[in-house]
mmCIF file of C-alpha atoms and ligand atoms in Angstrom:
data_model
loop_
_atom_site.group_PDB
_atom_site.id
_atom_site.type_symbol
_atom_site.label_atom_id
_atom_site.label_comp_id
_atom_site.label_asym_id
_atom_site.label_seq_id
_atom_site.Cartn_x
_atom_site.Cartn_y
_atom_site.Cartn_z
ATOM 1 C CA UNK A 1 1.727 17.296 22.809
ATOM 2 C CA UNK A 2 2.927 14.038 21.284
ATOM 3 C CA UNK A 3 5.624 14.172 18.637
ATOM 4 C CA UNK A 4 4.337 14.251 15.049
ATOM 5 C CA UNK A 5 4.501 10.762 13.529
ATOM 6 C CA UNK A 6 5.712 10.141 9.994
ATOM 7 C CA UNK A 7 5.416 6.664 8.500
ATOM 8 C CA UNK A 8 7.148 6.065 5.177
ATOM 9 C CA UNK A 9 5.404 3.484 2.998
ATOM 10 C CA UNK A 10 7.956 2.295 0.458
ATOM 11 C CA UNK A 11 5.296 0.293 -1.386
ATOM 12 C CA UNK A 12 7.116 -1.583 -4.195
ATOM 13 C CA UNK A 13 9.428 1.318 -5.075
ATOM 14 C CA UNK A 14 12.645 0.064 -3.448
ATOM 15 C CA UNK A 15 13.802 -3.208 -4.920
ATOM 16 C CA UNK A 16 16.912 -4.384 -3.075
ATOM 17 C CA UNK A 17 18.210 -4.802 0.483
ATOM 18 C CA UNK A 18 21.099 -2.544 -0.518
ATOM 19 C CA UNK A 19 18.743 0.290 -1.470
ATOM 20 C CA UNK A 20 16.832 -0.095 1.828
ATOM 21 C CA UNK A 21 20.059 -0.164 3.841
ATOM 22 C CA UNK A 22 21.465 2.904 2.083
ATOM 23 C CA UNK A 23 18.323 4.959 2.737
ATOM 24 C CA UNK A 24 18.112 3.879 6.402
ATOM 25 C CA UNK A 25 21.791 4.602 7.011
ATOM 26 C CA UNK A 26 21.558 8.049 5.438
ATOM 27 C CA UNK A 27 18.503 8.879 7.570
ATOM 28 C CA UNK A 28 20.289 7.744 10.720
ATOM 29 C CA UNK A 29 23.196 10.047 9.947
ATOM 30 C CA UNK A 30 20.781 12.981 9.801
ATOM 31 C CA UNK A 31 18.521 11.929 12.681
ATOM 32 C CA UNK A 32 19.527 14.909 14.841
ATOM 33 C CA UNK A 33 17.762 17.260 12.413
ATOM 34 C CA UNK A 34 14.375 15.558 12.963
ATOM 35 C CA UNK A 35 14.733 14.643 16.629
ATOM 36 C CA UNK A 36 11.245 15.997 17.424
ATOM 37 C CA UNK A 37 9.544 13.668 14.968
ATOM 38 C CA UNK A 38 8.748 9.951 15.370
ATOM 39 C CA UNK A 39 9.595 8.012 12.205
ATOM 40 C CA UNK A 40 8.778 4.497 11.001
ATOM 41 C CA UNK A 41 9.590 2.950 7.626
ATOM 42 C CA UNK A 42 7.337 0.301 6.084
ATOM 43 C CA UNK A 43 9.371 -2.081 3.943
ATOM 44 C CA UNK A 44 8.159 -4.878 1.672
ATOM 45 C CA UNK A 45 8.655 -8.273 3.380
ATOM 46 C CA UNK A 46 11.853 -9.337 1.544
ATOM 47 C CA UNK A 47 13.520 -6.049 2.521
ATOM 48 C CA UNK A 48 12.431 -6.146 6.163
ATOM 49 C CA UNK A 49 15.463 -7.998 7.581
ATOM 50 C CA UNK A 50 17.896 -5.523 5.975
ATOM 51 C CA UNK A 51 15.731 -2.605 7.135
ATOM 52 C CA UNK A 52 15.585 -3.915 10.700
ATOM 53 C CA UNK A 53 19.355 -4.408 10.749
ATOM 54 C CA UNK A 54 20.037 -0.960 9.319
ATOM 55 C CA UNK A 55 17.752 0.690 11.913
ATOM 56 C CA UNK A 56 18.904 -1.289 14.953
ATOM 57 C CA UNK A 57 19.780 0.983 17.877
ATOM 58 C CA UNK A 58 18.154 4.022 16.252
ATOM 59 C CA UNK A 59 14.848 5.706 17.104
ATOM 60 C CA UNK A 60 13.445 4.809 13.661
ATOM 61 C CA UNK A 61 11.049 1.866 13.680
ATOM 62 C CA UNK A 62 10.835 -0.850 11.060
ATOM 63 C CA UNK A 63 7.303 -1.542 9.847
ATOM 64 C CA UNK A 64 5.704 -4.070 7.510
ATOM 65 C CA UNK A 65 3.267 -3.200 4.726
ATOM 66 C CA UNK A 66 0.735 -5.932 5.433
ATOM 67 C CA UNK A 67 0.178 -9.364 6.919
ATOM 68 C CA UNK A 68 -1.825 -12.510 6.458
ATOM 69 C CA UNK A 69 -5.221 -12.842 8.042
ATOM 70 C CA UNK A 70 -4.254 -16.437 8.843
ATOM 71 C CA UNK A 71 -2.207 -17.356 11.865
ATOM 72 C CA UNK A 72 -0.043 -20.110 10.328
ATOM 73 C CA UNK A 73 -0.148 -23.229 8.166
ATOM 74 C CA UNK A 74 -0.920 -24.026 4.534
ATOM 75 C CA UNK A 75 -1.179 -20.526 3.040
ATOM 76 C CA UNK A 76 1.265 -20.254 0.159
ATOM 77 C CA UNK A 77 2.727 -16.800 -0.368
ATOM 78 C CA UNK A 78 1.347 -15.380 2.864
ATOM 79 C CA UNK A 79 3.346 -13.677 5.615
ATOM 80 C CA UNK A 80 2.111 -14.106 9.173
ATOM 81 C CA UNK A 81 2.088 -11.635 12.029
ATOM 82 C CA UNK A 82 4.488 -13.882 13.953
ATOM 83 C CA UNK A 83 6.982 -13.880 11.056
ATOM 84 C CA UNK A 84 6.951 -10.088 10.931
ATOM 85 C CA UNK A 85 7.457 -9.868 14.666
ATOM 86 C CA UNK A 86 10.228 -12.472 14.568
ATOM 87 C CA UNK A 87 12.246 -10.572 11.941
ATOM 88 C CA UNK A 88 12.000 -7.418 14.051
ATOM 89 C CA UNK A 89 9.096 -5.374 12.689
ATOM 90 C CA UNK A 90 7.187 -3.609 15.455
ATOM 91 C CA UNK A 91 4.452 -2.008 13.374
ATOM 92 C CA UNK A 92 2.307 -3.002 10.393
ATOM 93 C CA UNK A 93 0.132 -1.155 7.866
ATOM 94 C CA UNK A 94 -3.338 -2.669 7.602
ATOM 95 C CA UNK A 95 -6.155 -1.859 5.199
ATOM 96 C CA UNK A 96 -4.174 0.190 2.688
ATOM 97 C CA UNK A 97 -6.368 1.133 -0.269
ATOM 98 C CA UNK A 98 -3.943 -0.534 -2.679
ATOM 99 C CA UNK A 99 -4.563 -3.825 -0.854
ATOM 100 C CA UNK A 100 -8.293 -3.232 -0.578
ATOM 101 C CA UNK A 101 -8.305 -2.630 -4.362
ATOM 102 C CA UNK A 102 -6.684 -6.058 -4.714
ATOM 103 C CA UNK A 103 -9.661 -7.654 -2.981
ATOM 104 C CA UNK A 104 -9.126 -7.236 0.750
ATOM 105 C CA UNK A 105 -12.530 -6.940 2.416
ATOM 106 C CA UNK A 106 -13.446 -5.136 5.625
ATOM 107 C CA UNK A 107 -13.624 -8.567 7.257
ATOM 108 C CA UNK A 108 -10.081 -9.413 6.146
ATOM 109 C CA UNK A 109 -8.874 -6.071 7.485
ATOM 110 C CA UNK A 110 -10.547 -6.734 10.831
ATOM 111 C CA UNK A 111 -8.985 -10.206 11.012
ATOM 112 C CA UNK A 112 -5.549 -8.731 10.323
ATOM 113 C CA UNK A 113 -6.045 -6.221 13.129
ATOM 114 C CA UNK A 114 -6.724 -9.101 15.520
ATOM 115 C CA UNK A 115 -3.722 -11.099 14.238
ATOM 116 C CA UNK A 116 -1.370 -8.152 14.515
ATOM 117 C CA UNK A 117 -2.341 -7.444 18.123
ATOM 118 C CA UNK A 118 -2.108 -11.094 19.100
ATOM 119 C CA UNK A 119 1.492 -11.049 17.869
ATOM 120 C CA UNK A 120 2.267 -7.782 19.685
ATOM 121 C CA UNK A 121 2.561 -5.616 16.572
ATOM 122 C CA UNK A 122 1.428 -1.996 16.577
ATOM 123 C CA UNK A 123 -0.961 -1.007 13.808
ATOM 124 C CA UNK A 124 -1.369 1.792 11.290
ATOM 125 C CA UNK A 125 -4.939 1.281 10.155
ATOM 126 C CA UNK A 126 -5.664 2.864 6.773
ATOM 127 C CA UNK A 127 -9.097 4.141 5.786
ATOM 128 C CA UNK A 128 -10.264 6.394 2.973
ATOM 129 C CA UNK A 129 -12.963 6.876 0.370
ATOM 130 C CA UNK A 130 -12.502 6.312 -3.345
ATOM 131 C CA UNK A 131 -14.218 9.543 -4.237
ATOM 132 C CA UNK A 132 -16.014 12.436 -2.637
ATOM 133 C CA UNK A 133 -19.780 12.435 -2.661
ATOM 134 C CA UNK A 134 -21.716 15.719 -2.911
ATOM 135 C CA UNK A 135 -24.142 14.412 -0.264
ATOM 136 C CA UNK A 136 -21.327 13.604 2.136
ATOM 137 C CA UNK A 137 -21.600 9.819 1.811
ATOM 138 C CA UNK A 138 -17.815 9.552 1.999
ATOM 139 C CA UNK A 139 -18.134 10.325 5.707
ATOM 140 C CA UNK A 140 -20.388 7.299 6.239
ATOM 141 C CA UNK A 141 -18.095 5.177 4.080
ATOM 142 C CA UNK A 142 -15.000 5.961 6.140
ATOM 143 C CA UNK A 143 -16.924 5.659 9.424
ATOM 144 C CA UNK A 144 -18.059 2.156 8.404
ATOM 145 C CA UNK A 145 -14.532 1.097 7.377
ATOM 146 C CA UNK A 146 -13.184 2.332 10.694
ATOM 147 C CA UNK A 147 -15.906 0.787 12.866
ATOM 148 C CA UNK A 148 -15.546 -2.574 11.164
ATOM 149 C CA UNK A 149 -11.761 -2.681 11.589
ATOM 150 C CA UNK A 150 -11.916 -1.512 15.206
ATOM 151 C CA UNK A 151 -14.185 -4.439 16.025
ATOM 152 C CA UNK A 152 -11.019 -6.531 15.723
ATOM 153 C CA UNK A 153 -9.377 -4.645 18.578
ATOM 154 C CA UNK A 154 -10.104 -4.809 22.288
ATOM 155 C CA UNK A 155 -10.022 -1.724 24.505
ATOM 156 C CA UNK A 156 -6.405 -2.374 25.516
ATOM 157 C CA UNK A 157 -5.375 -2.098 21.864
ATOM 158 C CA UNK A 158 -5.870 1.673 21.687
ATOM 159 C CA UNK A 159 -2.282 2.345 22.716
ATOM 160 C CA UNK A 160 -1.021 0.264 19.788
ATOM 161 C CA UNK A 161 -3.070 2.081 17.176
ATOM 162 C CA UNK A 162 -2.575 4.876 14.662
ATOM 163 C CA UNK A 163 -5.127 5.726 11.967
ATOM 164 C CA UNK A 164 -4.109 6.853 8.491
ATOM 165 C CA UNK A 165 -6.758 8.723 6.535
ATOM 166 C CA UNK A 166 -5.857 8.245 2.890
ATOM 167 C CA UNK A 167 -8.474 9.428 0.395
ATOM 168 C CA UNK A 168 -7.810 7.254 -2.642
ATOM 169 C CA UNK A 169 -8.381 10.178 -5.022
ATOM 170 C CA UNK A 170 -5.415 12.011 -3.484
ATOM 171 C CA UNK A 171 -2.840 9.174 -3.597
ATOM 172 C CA UNK A 172 0.016 9.227 -6.096
ATOM 173 C CA UNK A 173 -0.798 12.674 -7.491
ATOM 174 C CA UNK A 174 1.114 15.915 -7.634
ATOM 175 C CA UNK A 175 0.927 18.090 -4.518
ATOM 176 C CA UNK A 176 -1.435 20.463 -6.384
ATOM 177 C CA UNK A 177 -3.962 17.644 -6.772
ATOM 178 C CA UNK A 178 -3.573 16.397 -3.191
ATOM 179 C CA UNK A 179 -6.136 17.057 -0.509
ATOM 180 C CA UNK A 180 -6.033 20.504 1.078
ATOM 181 C CA UNK A 181 -6.361 21.120 4.803
ATOM 182 C CA UNK A 182 -10.017 22.166 4.402
ATOM 183 C CA UNK A 183 -10.762 18.913 2.525
ATOM 184 C CA UNK A 184 -9.612 16.687 5.343
ATOM 185 C CA UNK A 185 -10.362 18.655 8.505
ATOM 186 C CA UNK A 186 -13.946 17.343 8.773
ATOM 187 C CA UNK A 187 -12.847 13.746 8.287
ATOM 188 C CA UNK A 188 -10.180 14.033 10.991
ATOM 189 C CA UNK A 189 -12.839 15.356 13.410
ATOM 190 C CA UNK A 190 -15.150 12.451 12.526
ATOM 191 C CA UNK A 191 -12.388 9.860 13.011
ATOM 192 C CA UNK A 192 -11.464 11.393 16.392
ATOM 193 C CA UNK A 193 -15.131 11.294 17.431
ATOM 194 C CA UNK A 194 -15.450 7.601 16.529
ATOM 195 C CA UNK A 195 -12.255 6.808 18.449
ATOM 196 C CA UNK A 196 -13.536 8.759 21.459
ATOM 197 C CA UNK A 197 -16.839 6.879 21.466
ATOM 198 C CA UNK A 198 -14.959 3.621 21.325
ATOM 199 C CA UNK A 199 -12.043 4.135 23.699
ATOM 200 C CA UNK A 200 -13.005 7.155 25.826
ATOM 201 C CA UNK A 201 -11.483 10.598 25.554
ATOM 202 C CA UNK A 202 -8.056 10.141 27.250
ATOM 203 C CA UNK A 203 -7.116 7.064 25.197
ATOM 204 C CA UNK A 204 -8.597 8.373 21.951
ATOM 205 C CA UNK A 205 -6.747 11.672 22.288
ATOM 206 C CA UNK A 206 -3.438 9.806 22.217
ATOM 207 C CA UNK A 207 -4.150 7.876 19.005
ATOM 208 C CA UNK A 208 -2.298 9.557 16.120
ATOM 209 C CA UNK A 209 -4.413 10.311 13.052
ATOM 210 C CA UNK A 210 -2.195 10.595 9.994
ATOM 211 C CA UNK A 211 -2.978 11.890 6.535
ATOM 212 C CA UNK A 212 -1.645 10.182 3.417
ATOM 213 C CA UNK A 213 -1.883 11.124 -0.241
ATOM 214 C CA UNK A 214 0.742 13.028 -2.246
ATOM 215 C CA UNK A 215 2.424 14.597 0.771
ATOM 216 C CA UNK A 216 5.688 16.357 0.015
ATOM 217 C CA UNK A 217 7.689 19.371 1.102
ATOM 218 C CA UNK A 218 5.257 21.750 -0.561
ATOM 219 C CA UNK A 219 2.116 20.781 1.369
ATOM 220 C CA UNK A 220 3.262 19.068 4.600
ATOM 221 C CA UNK A 221 3.471 22.207 6.695
ATOM 222 C CA UNK A 222 -0.003 23.536 5.866
ATOM 223 C CA UNK A 223 -1.586 20.108 6.299
ATOM 224 C CA UNK A 224 -0.010 19.692 9.718
ATOM 225 C CA UNK A 225 -0.836 23.207 10.889
ATOM 226 C CA UNK A 226 -4.378 23.505 9.546
ATOM 227 C CA UNK A 227 -6.068 20.111 9.291
ATOM 228 C CA UNK A 228 -5.732 18.594 12.764
ATOM 229 C CA UNK A 229 -3.580 15.632 11.650
ATOM 230 C CA UNK A 230 -0.860 14.196 13.892
ATOM 231 C CA UNK A 231 1.505 13.354 11.039
ATOM 232 C CA UNK A 232 1.704 11.626 7.677
ATOM 233 C CA UNK A 233 1.768 8.319 5.878
ATOM 234 C CA UNK A 234 4.081 9.122 2.992
ATOM 235 C CA UNK A 235 4.376 7.002 -0.156
ATOM 236 C CA UNK A 236 6.623 8.009 -3.014
ATOM 237 C CA UNK A 237 8.382 10.867 -1.217
ATOM 238 C CA UNK A 238 9.531 8.452 1.515
ATOM 239 C CA UNK A 239 11.764 6.579 -0.902
ATOM 240 C CA UNK A 240 13.966 9.579 -1.583
ATOM 241 C CA UNK A 241 16.260 10.865 1.146
ATOM 242 C CA UNK A 242 15.937 14.569 0.395
ATOM 243 C CA UNK A 243 12.147 14.481 -0.111
ATOM 244 C CA UNK A 244 11.655 12.642 3.158
ATOM 245 C CA UNK A 245 14.071 14.907 5.022
ATOM 246 C CA UNK A 246 12.138 17.931 3.782
ATOM 247 C CA UNK A 247 8.871 16.545 5.214
ATOM 248 C CA UNK A 248 10.526 15.552 8.499
ATOM 249 C CA UNK A 249 12.046 18.997 8.974
ATOM 250 C CA UNK A 250 8.694 20.676 8.288
ATOM 251 C CA UNK A 251 7.039 18.404 10.870
ATOM 252 C CA UNK A 252 9.618 19.432 13.437
ATOM 253 C CA UNK A 253 8.760 23.121 13.207
HETATM 254 P P1 LIG B 301 1.830 8.875 -2.116
HETATM 255 O O1 LIG B 301 2.484 9.683 -1.012
HETATM 256 O O2 LIG B 301 2.810 8.321 -3.110
HETATM 257 O O3 LIG B 301 0.673 9.598 -2.724
HETATM 258 O O4 LIG B 301 1.210 7.579 -1.401
HETATM 259 C C1 LIG B 301 0.348 7.754 -0.334
HETATM 260 C C2 LIG B 301 0.119 6.433 0.259
HETATM 261 O O5 LIG B 301 -0.625 5.632 -0.255
HETATM 262 C C3 LIG B 301 0.883 6.107 1.477
HETATM 263 O O6 LIG B 301 0.458 4.898 2.022
#
Protein backbone atom coordinates (compact mmCIF):
# COMPACT_ATOMS: atom_id res chain seq x y z
CA UNK A 1 0.00 0.00 0.00
CA UNK A 2 1.11 3.55 -0.73
CA UNK A 3 2.21 5.72 2.17
CA UNK A 4 -0.53 7.92 3.65
CA UNK A 5 -0.26 11.46 2.27
CA UNK A 6 -0.66 14.53 4.45
CA UNK A 7 -0.77 17.96 2.84
CA UNK A 8 -0.63 20.96 5.17
CA UNK A 9 -2.51 23.99 3.85
CA UNK A 10 -1.18 27.00 5.73
CA UNK A 11 -3.83 29.24 4.17
CA UNK A 12 -3.09 32.80 5.40
CA UNK A 13 -2.17 31.74 8.94
CA UNK A 14 1.62 32.04 8.73
CA UNK A 15 2.73 35.56 7.94
CA UNK A 16 6.51 35.64 7.60
CA UNK A 17 9.33 33.71 5.92
CA UNK A 18 10.84 33.28 9.38
CA UNK A 19 7.71 31.54 10.68
CA UNK A 20 7.64 29.23 7.62
CA UNK A 21 11.35 28.43 7.98
CA UNK A 22 11.04 27.70 11.70
CA UNK A 23 8.15 25.28 11.19
CA UNK A 24 9.87 23.49 8.28
CA UNK A 25 13.15 23.17 10.18
CA UNK A 26 11.43 21.77 13.27
CA UNK A 27 9.56 19.21 11.14
CA UNK A 28 12.78 18.15 9.44
CA UNK A 29 14.40 17.53 12.81
CA UNK A 30 11.56 15.16 13.69
CA UNK A 31 11.16 13.55 10.26
CA UNK A 32 12.30 10.12 11.50
CA UNK A 33 9.13 9.83 13.61
CA UNK A 34 6.86 10.10 10.53
CA UNK A 35 9.04 8.28 8.00
CA UNK A 36 6.08 6.20 6.78
CA UNK A 37 4.05 9.25 5.81
CA UNK A 38 4.42 11.47 2.72
CA UNK A 39 4.18 15.16 3.64
CA UNK A 40 3.76 18.34 1.59
CA UNK A 41 3.30 21.89 2.87
CA UNK A 42 1.29 24.45 0.90
CA UNK A 43 2.64 27.94 1.51
CA UNK A 44 1.23 31.28 0.36
CA UNK A 45 3.23 32.59 -2.64
CA UNK A 46 5.40 35.13 -0.77
CA UNK A 47 6.51 32.41 1.67
CA UNK A 48 7.23 29.80 -0.99
CA UNK A 49 10.92 30.64 -1.58
CA UNK A 50 11.71 30.39 2.15
CA UNK A 51 9.68 27.17 2.40
CA UNK A 52 11.47 25.63 -0.58
CA UNK A 53 14.85 26.57 0.88
CA UNK A 54 13.98 25.23 4.32
CA UNK A 55 12.80 21.90 2.84
CA UNK A 56 15.62 21.40 0.34
CA UNK A 57 17.16 17.93 0.61
CA UNK A 58 14.31 16.63 2.78
CA UNK A 59 11.46 14.30 1.83
CA UNK A 60 8.91 17.07 2.52
CA UNK A 61 7.54 18.74 -0.60
CA UNK A 62 6.82 22.42 -1.02
CA UNK A 63 3.39 23.16 -2.49
CA UNK A 64 1.56 26.29 -3.61
CA UNK A 65 -2.00 27.18 -2.61
CA UNK A 66 -3.22 28.20 -6.05
CA UNK A 67 -2.22 29.52 -9.46
CA UNK A 68 -3.41 31.73 -12.25
CA UNK A 69 -5.55 30.31 -15.01
CA UNK A 70 -3.51 32.46 -17.40
CA UNK A 71 -0.17 31.38 -18.75
CA UNK A 72 1.65 34.74 -18.67
CA UNK A 73 1.32 38.41 -19.57
CA UNK A 74 -0.79 41.34 -18.40
CA UNK A 75 -2.51 39.85 -15.34
CA UNK A 76 -1.77 42.05 -12.34
CA UNK A 77 -1.56 40.21 -9.03
CA UNK A 78 -1.63 36.75 -10.59
CA UNK A 79 0.93 33.99 -10.07
CA UNK A 80 1.58 31.64 -12.97
CA UNK A 81 2.26 27.93 -12.97
CA UNK A 82 5.72 28.60 -14.41
CA UNK A 83 6.57 31.00 -11.56
CA UNK A 84 5.59 28.40 -8.97
CA UNK A 85 7.66 25.76 -10.71
CA UNK A 86 10.61 28.13 -11.06
CA UNK A 87 10.72 28.93 -7.33
CA UNK A 88 10.72 25.21 -6.54
CA UNK A 89 7.12 24.21 -5.80
CA UNK A 90 6.31 20.75 -7.12
CA UNK A 91 2.64 20.59 -6.18
CA UNK A 92 -0.32 22.98 -6.17
CA UNK A 93 -3.77 23.05 -4.55
CA UNK A 94 -6.52 23.73 -7.07
CA UNK A 95 -10.22 24.34 -6.52
CA UNK A 96 -10.12 24.94 -2.77
CA UNK A 97 -13.57 25.94 -1.51
CA UNK A 98 -12.17 29.18 -0.08
CA UNK A 99 -11.11 30.15 -3.61
CA UNK A 100 -14.34 28.92 -5.17
CA UNK A 101 -16.19 31.10 -2.61
CA UNK A 102 -14.15 34.03 -3.92
CA UNK A 103 -15.56 33.47 -7.40
CA UNK A 104 -13.51 30.70 -8.99
CA UNK A 105 -15.76 28.78 -11.38
CA UNK A 106 -15.53 25.15 -12.45
CA UNK A 107 -14.14 26.43 -15.75
CA UNK A 108 -11.39 28.38 -13.98
CA UNK A 109 -10.54 25.29 -11.93
CA UNK A 110 -10.31 23.19 -15.09
CA UNK A 111 -8.07 25.78 -16.75
CA UNK A 112 -5.77 25.78 -13.73
CA UNK A 113 -5.52 21.99 -13.89
CA UNK A 114 -4.35 22.27 -17.50
CA UNK A 115 -1.87 25.07 -16.66
CA UNK A 116 -0.42 23.18 -13.72
CA UNK A 117 0.21 20.04 -15.77
CA UNK A 118 1.71 21.99 -18.65
CA UNK A 119 4.24 23.41 -16.19
CA UNK A 120 4.96 19.98 -14.67
CA UNK A 121 3.30 20.63 -11.32
CA UNK A 122 1.47 17.88 -9.45
CA UNK A 123 -2.06 18.68 -8.36
CA UNK A 124 -4.21 18.37 -5.26
CA UNK A 125 -7.67 18.91 -6.66
CA UNK A 126 -10.19 20.00 -4.03
CA UNK A 127 -13.90 19.20 -4.27
CA UNK A 128 -16.70 19.35 -1.72
CA UNK A 129 -20.31 20.34 -1.21
CA UNK A 130 -21.45 23.37 0.75
CA UNK A 131 -24.09 21.42 2.59
CA UNK A 132 -25.60 17.97 2.74
CA UNK A 133 -28.85 17.36 0.95
CA UNK A 134 -31.41 14.89 2.35
CA UNK A 135 -32.00 13.59 -1.20
CA UNK A 136 -28.30 12.98 -1.75
CA UNK A 137 -27.79 15.84 -4.22
CA UNK A 138 -24.38 16.53 -2.69
CA UNK A 139 -23.17 13.38 -4.44
CA UNK A 140 -24.16 14.78 -7.84
CA UNK A 141 -22.66 18.15 -6.93
CA UNK A 142 -19.25 16.69 -6.09
CA UNK A 143 -19.35 14.33 -9.09
CA UNK A 144 -19.97 17.32 -11.39
CA UNK A 145 -17.14 19.36 -9.81
CA UNK A 146 -14.78 16.43 -10.23
CA UNK A 147 -15.78 15.58 -13.81
CA UNK A 148 -15.45 19.18 -14.90
CA UNK A 149 -11.97 19.60 -13.40
CA UNK A 150 -10.75 16.26 -14.76
CA UNK A 151 -11.64 17.39 -18.26
CA UNK A 152 -8.56 19.60 -17.97
CA UNK A 153 -6.31 16.58 -17.55
CA UNK A 154 -5.22 14.03 -20.12
CA UNK A 155 -4.88 10.34 -19.29
CA UNK A 156 -1.15 10.70 -18.56
CA UNK A 157 -1.98 13.19 -15.80
CA UNK A 158 -3.37 10.56 -13.42
CA UNK A 159 0.02 9.97 -11.84
CA UNK A 160 0.28 13.67 -10.95
CA UNK A 161 -3.09 13.83 -9.23
CA UNK A 162 -4.45 13.67 -5.70
CA UNK A 163 -8.07 14.49 -4.83
CA UNK A 164 -9.02 16.25 -1.60
CA UNK A 165 -12.62 15.83 -0.51
CA UNK A 166 -13.38 18.83 1.68
CA UNK A 167 -17.03 19.27 2.63
CA UNK A 168 -17.32 23.00 3.23
CA UNK A 169 -19.57 22.48 6.26
CA UNK A 170 -16.75 20.62 8.03
CA UNK A 171 -13.92 23.13 7.44
CA UNK A 172 -12.60 25.28 10.28
CA UNK A 173 -14.74 23.67 12.98
CA UNK A 174 -13.92 21.79 16.14
CA UNK A 175 -13.19 18.08 15.72
CA UNK A 176 -16.62 17.29 17.23
CA UNK A 177 -18.31 19.13 14.36
CA UNK A 178 -16.07 17.62 11.68
CA UNK A 179 -17.22 14.88 9.35
CA UNK A 180 -17.23 11.37 10.80
CA UNK A 181 -15.98 8.32 8.93
CA UNK A 182 -19.55 7.25 8.10
CA UNK A 183 -20.28 10.72 6.64
CA UNK A 184 -17.49 10.55 4.10
CA UNK A 185 -17.18 6.86 3.25
CA UNK A 186 -19.83 7.00 0.50
CA UNK A 187 -18.26 10.07 -1.09
CA UNK A 188 -14.81 8.45 -1.16
CA UNK A 189 -16.32 5.41 -2.93
CA UNK A 190 -18.03 7.69 -5.48
CA UNK A 191 -14.82 9.65 -6.15
CA UNK A 192 -12.86 6.39 -6.61
CA UNK A 193 -15.53 5.14 -9.03
CA UNK A 194 -15.34 8.32 -11.14
CA UNK A 195 -11.54 8.09 -11.22
CA UNK A 196 -11.74 4.43 -12.25
CA UNK A 197 -14.14 5.20 -15.10
CA UNK A 198 -11.82 7.92 -16.29
CA UNK A 199 -8.36 6.41 -15.89
CA UNK A 200 -8.94 2.65 -15.56
CA UNK A 201 -8.56 0.66 -12.38
CA UNK A 202 -4.74 0.38 -12.00
CA UNK A 203 -4.13 4.13 -12.43
CA UNK A 204 -7.18 5.19 -10.42
CA UNK A 205 -6.21 2.93 -7.52
CA UNK A 206 -2.95 4.85 -7.14
CA UNK A 207 -4.56 8.30 -6.93
CA UNK A 208 -4.66 9.40 -3.28
CA UNK A 209 -8.04 10.62 -2.04
CA UNK A 210 -7.57 12.89 0.95
CA UNK A 211 -10.11 14.22 3.41
CA UNK A 212 -9.97 17.79 4.69
CA UNK A 213 -12.04 19.60 7.29
CA UNK A 214 -11.13 20.07 10.96
CA UNK A 215 -8.70 17.17 11.10
CA UNK A 216 -6.64 16.98 14.27
CA UNK A 217 -5.14 14.44 16.62
CA UNK A 218 -8.54 13.49 17.99
CA UNK A 219 -10.15 12.33 14.73
CA UNK A 220 -7.30 11.51 12.30
CA UNK A 221 -6.92 7.89 13.30
CA UNK A 222 -10.59 6.94 12.99
CA UNK A 223 -10.96 8.80 9.69
CA UNK A 224 -7.96 7.01 8.23
CA UNK A 225 -8.97 3.58 9.50
CA UNK A 226 -12.69 3.71 8.77
CA UNK A 227 -13.47 6.00 5.84
CA UNK A 228 -11.26 4.74 3.01
CA UNK A 229 -9.21 7.96 2.70
CA UNK A 230 -5.52 7.89 1.77
CA UNK A 231 -4.57 10.84 3.97
CA UNK A 232 -5.50 14.40 4.83
CA UNK A 233 -5.48 17.99 3.69
CA UNK A 234 -4.98 19.79 6.98
CA UNK A 235 -5.65 23.50 7.50
CA UNK A 236 -5.23 25.12 10.88
CA UNK A 237 -3.58 22.16 12.61
CA UNK A 238 -0.79 22.18 9.99
CA UNK A 239 0.48 25.54 11.19
CA UNK A 240 1.36 24.25 14.64
CA UNK A 241 4.27 21.85 15.04
CA UNK A 242 2.78 19.69 17.79
CA UNK A 243 -0.69 19.47 16.19
CA UNK A 244 0.79 18.44 12.87
CA UNK A 245 3.18 15.96 14.48
CA UNK A 246 0.24 14.35 16.27
CA UNK A 247 -1.60 13.81 12.96
CA UNK A 248 1.54 12.53 11.22
CA UNK A 249 2.25 10.02 13.98
CA UNK A 250 -1.34 8.74 13.88
CA UNK A 251 -1.07 8.30 10.10
CA UNK A 252 2.07 6.24 10.56
CA UNK A 253 0.36 3.65 12.74
P1 LIG B 1 -9.16 23.10 8.64
O1 LIG B 1 -8.29 21.88 8.87
O2 LIG B 1 -8.64 24.34 9.31
O3 LIG B 1 -10.60 22.81 8.92
O4 LIG B 1 -9.07 23.42 7.07
C1 LIG B 1 -9.37 22.42 6.17
C2 LIG B 1 -8.99 22.91 4.84
O5 LIG B 1 -9.67 23.71 4.24
C3 LIG B 1 -7.71 22.43 4.30
O6 LIG B 1 -7.54 22.84 2.98
